[in-house]
Amino acid sequence: MYKQKLCFALSDQFGLPLNELILLLKKTGFDGFAIDISNRKTDAASLVETGKKENMIIQSLHAPFNKSDDMWMDGEIGDIALA
């Protein structure tokens, strides 16, 4: 894997705030990370800001997918899915 970037998918399963996990990843040699906001509680903007400060790449951002088909519904259900 010559000249490949080493990235890590952020996860709250490690018991660390995700911004702290980014700092730990940088310290241990990772080049970037992936963000999963499928739980809709993740502050992606804050994670991106931390990554920029640490000169890391954002490998990918996994958009919310739970109930994603609701976005096609009319009315409140569809509005909530798009929020």
Short mmCIF file of C-alpha atoms in Angstrom, two decimals:
data_model
loop_
_atom_site.label_atom_id
_atom_site.label_comp_id
_atom_site.label_asym_id
_atom_site.label_seq_id
_atom_site.Cartn_x
_atom_site.Cartn_y
_atom_site.Cartn_z
CA MET A 1 0.00 0.00 0.00
CA TYR A 2 2.67 2.42 -1.06
CA LYS A 3 1.73 6.09 -0.69
CA GLN A 4 -1.75 5.26 0.65
CA LYS A 5 -3.53 7.42 3.22
CA LEU A 6 -4.49 5.62 6.42
CA CYS A 7 -7.95 6.59 7.63
CA PHE A 8 -10.26 5.42 10.41
CA ALA A 9 -14.06 5.42 10.70
CA LEU A 10 -15.06 7.39 13.79
CA SER A 11 -17.19 5.50 16.27
CA ASP A 12 -18.57 6.26 19.70
CA GLN A 13 -18.00 2.64 20.74
CA PHE A 14 -14.61 3.56 22.22
CA GLY A 15 -16.09 5.73 24.97
CA LEU A 16 -14.31 8.89 23.83
CA PRO A 17 -15.83 12.09 22.48
CA LEU A 18 -15.29 11.97 18.73
CA ASN A 19 -13.21 15.17 18.68
CA GLU A 20 -10.83 13.58 21.19
CA LEU A 21 -10.72 10.43 19.09
CA ILE A 22 -9.60 12.52 16.10
CA LEU A 23 -6.71 13.92 18.15
CA LEU A 24 -5.73 10.42 19.24
CA LEU A 25 -5.87 9.17 15.66
CA LYS A 26 -3.60 12.00 14.53
CA LYS A 27 -1.17 11.27 17.34
CA THR A 28 -1.01 7.59 16.38
CA GLY A 29 -0.30 8.23 12.70
CA PHE A 30 -3.65 8.23 10.91
CA ASP A 31 -4.03 10.63 7.98
CA GLY A 32 -7.79 11.03 8.09
CA PHE A 33 -11.14 9.74 9.21
CA ALA A 34 -14.66 8.96 8.07
CA ILE A 35 -17.75 10.45 9.69
CA ASP A 36 -21.05 8.61 10.13
CA ILE A 37 -23.96 10.89 11.02
CA SER A 38 -26.64 8.25 10.69
CA ASN A 39 -27.69 8.73 14.33
CA ARG A 40 -28.34 12.45 13.59
CA LYS A 41 -26.73 13.45 16.89
CA THR A 42 -23.21 13.81 15.54
CA ASP A 43 -21.97 17.38 15.14
CA ALA A 44 -20.27 16.83 11.79
CA ALA A 45 -19.21 20.50 11.48
CA SER A 46 -17.26 20.26 14.73
CA LEU A 47 -15.53 17.08 13.58
CA VAL A 48 -14.60 18.64 10.24
CA GLU A 49 -13.21 21.69 12.06
CA THR A 50 -11.08 19.50 14.33
CA GLY A 51 -9.86 17.56 11.31
CA LYS A 52 -8.86 20.74 9.50
CA LYS A 53 -6.98 22.01 12.56
CA GLU A 54 -5.09 18.72 12.67
CA ASN A 55 -4.43 18.76 8.91
CA MET A 56 -6.32 15.50 8.43
CA ILE A 57 -8.49 14.46 5.50
CA ILE A 58 -12.17 13.63 5.70
CA GLN A 59 -12.27 10.32 3.83
CA SER A 60 -16.05 10.20 3.69
CA LEU A 61 -19.24 11.37 5.34
CA HIS A 62 -22.00 8.79 5.67
CA ALA A 63 -25.29 10.65 5.57
CA PRO A 64 -28.27 9.59 7.69
CA PHE A 65 -29.90 6.49 6.28
CA ASN A 66 -32.34 5.38 8.96
CA LYS A 67 -35.83 5.88 7.56
CA SER A 68 -34.30 7.53 4.49
CA ASP A 69 -37.24 6.46 2.36
CA ASP A 70 -39.44 8.78 4.48
CA MET A 71 -38.05 11.77 2.57
CA TRP A 72 -40.42 10.89 -0.26
CA MET A 73 -43.48 11.10 1.99
CA ASP A 74 -45.73 14.15 1.91
CA GLY A 75 -46.25 16.27 5.00
CA GLU A 76 -44.59 16.13 8.39
CA ILE A 77 -43.00 12.67 7.97
CA GLY A 78 -41.16 13.76 4.83
CA ASP A 79 -40.23 17.13 6.34
CA ILE A 80 -38.64 15.45 9.38
CA ALA A 81 -36.62 13.10 7.16
CA LEU A 82 -35.18 16.05 5.27
CA ALA A 83 -34.27 18.03 8.42
#
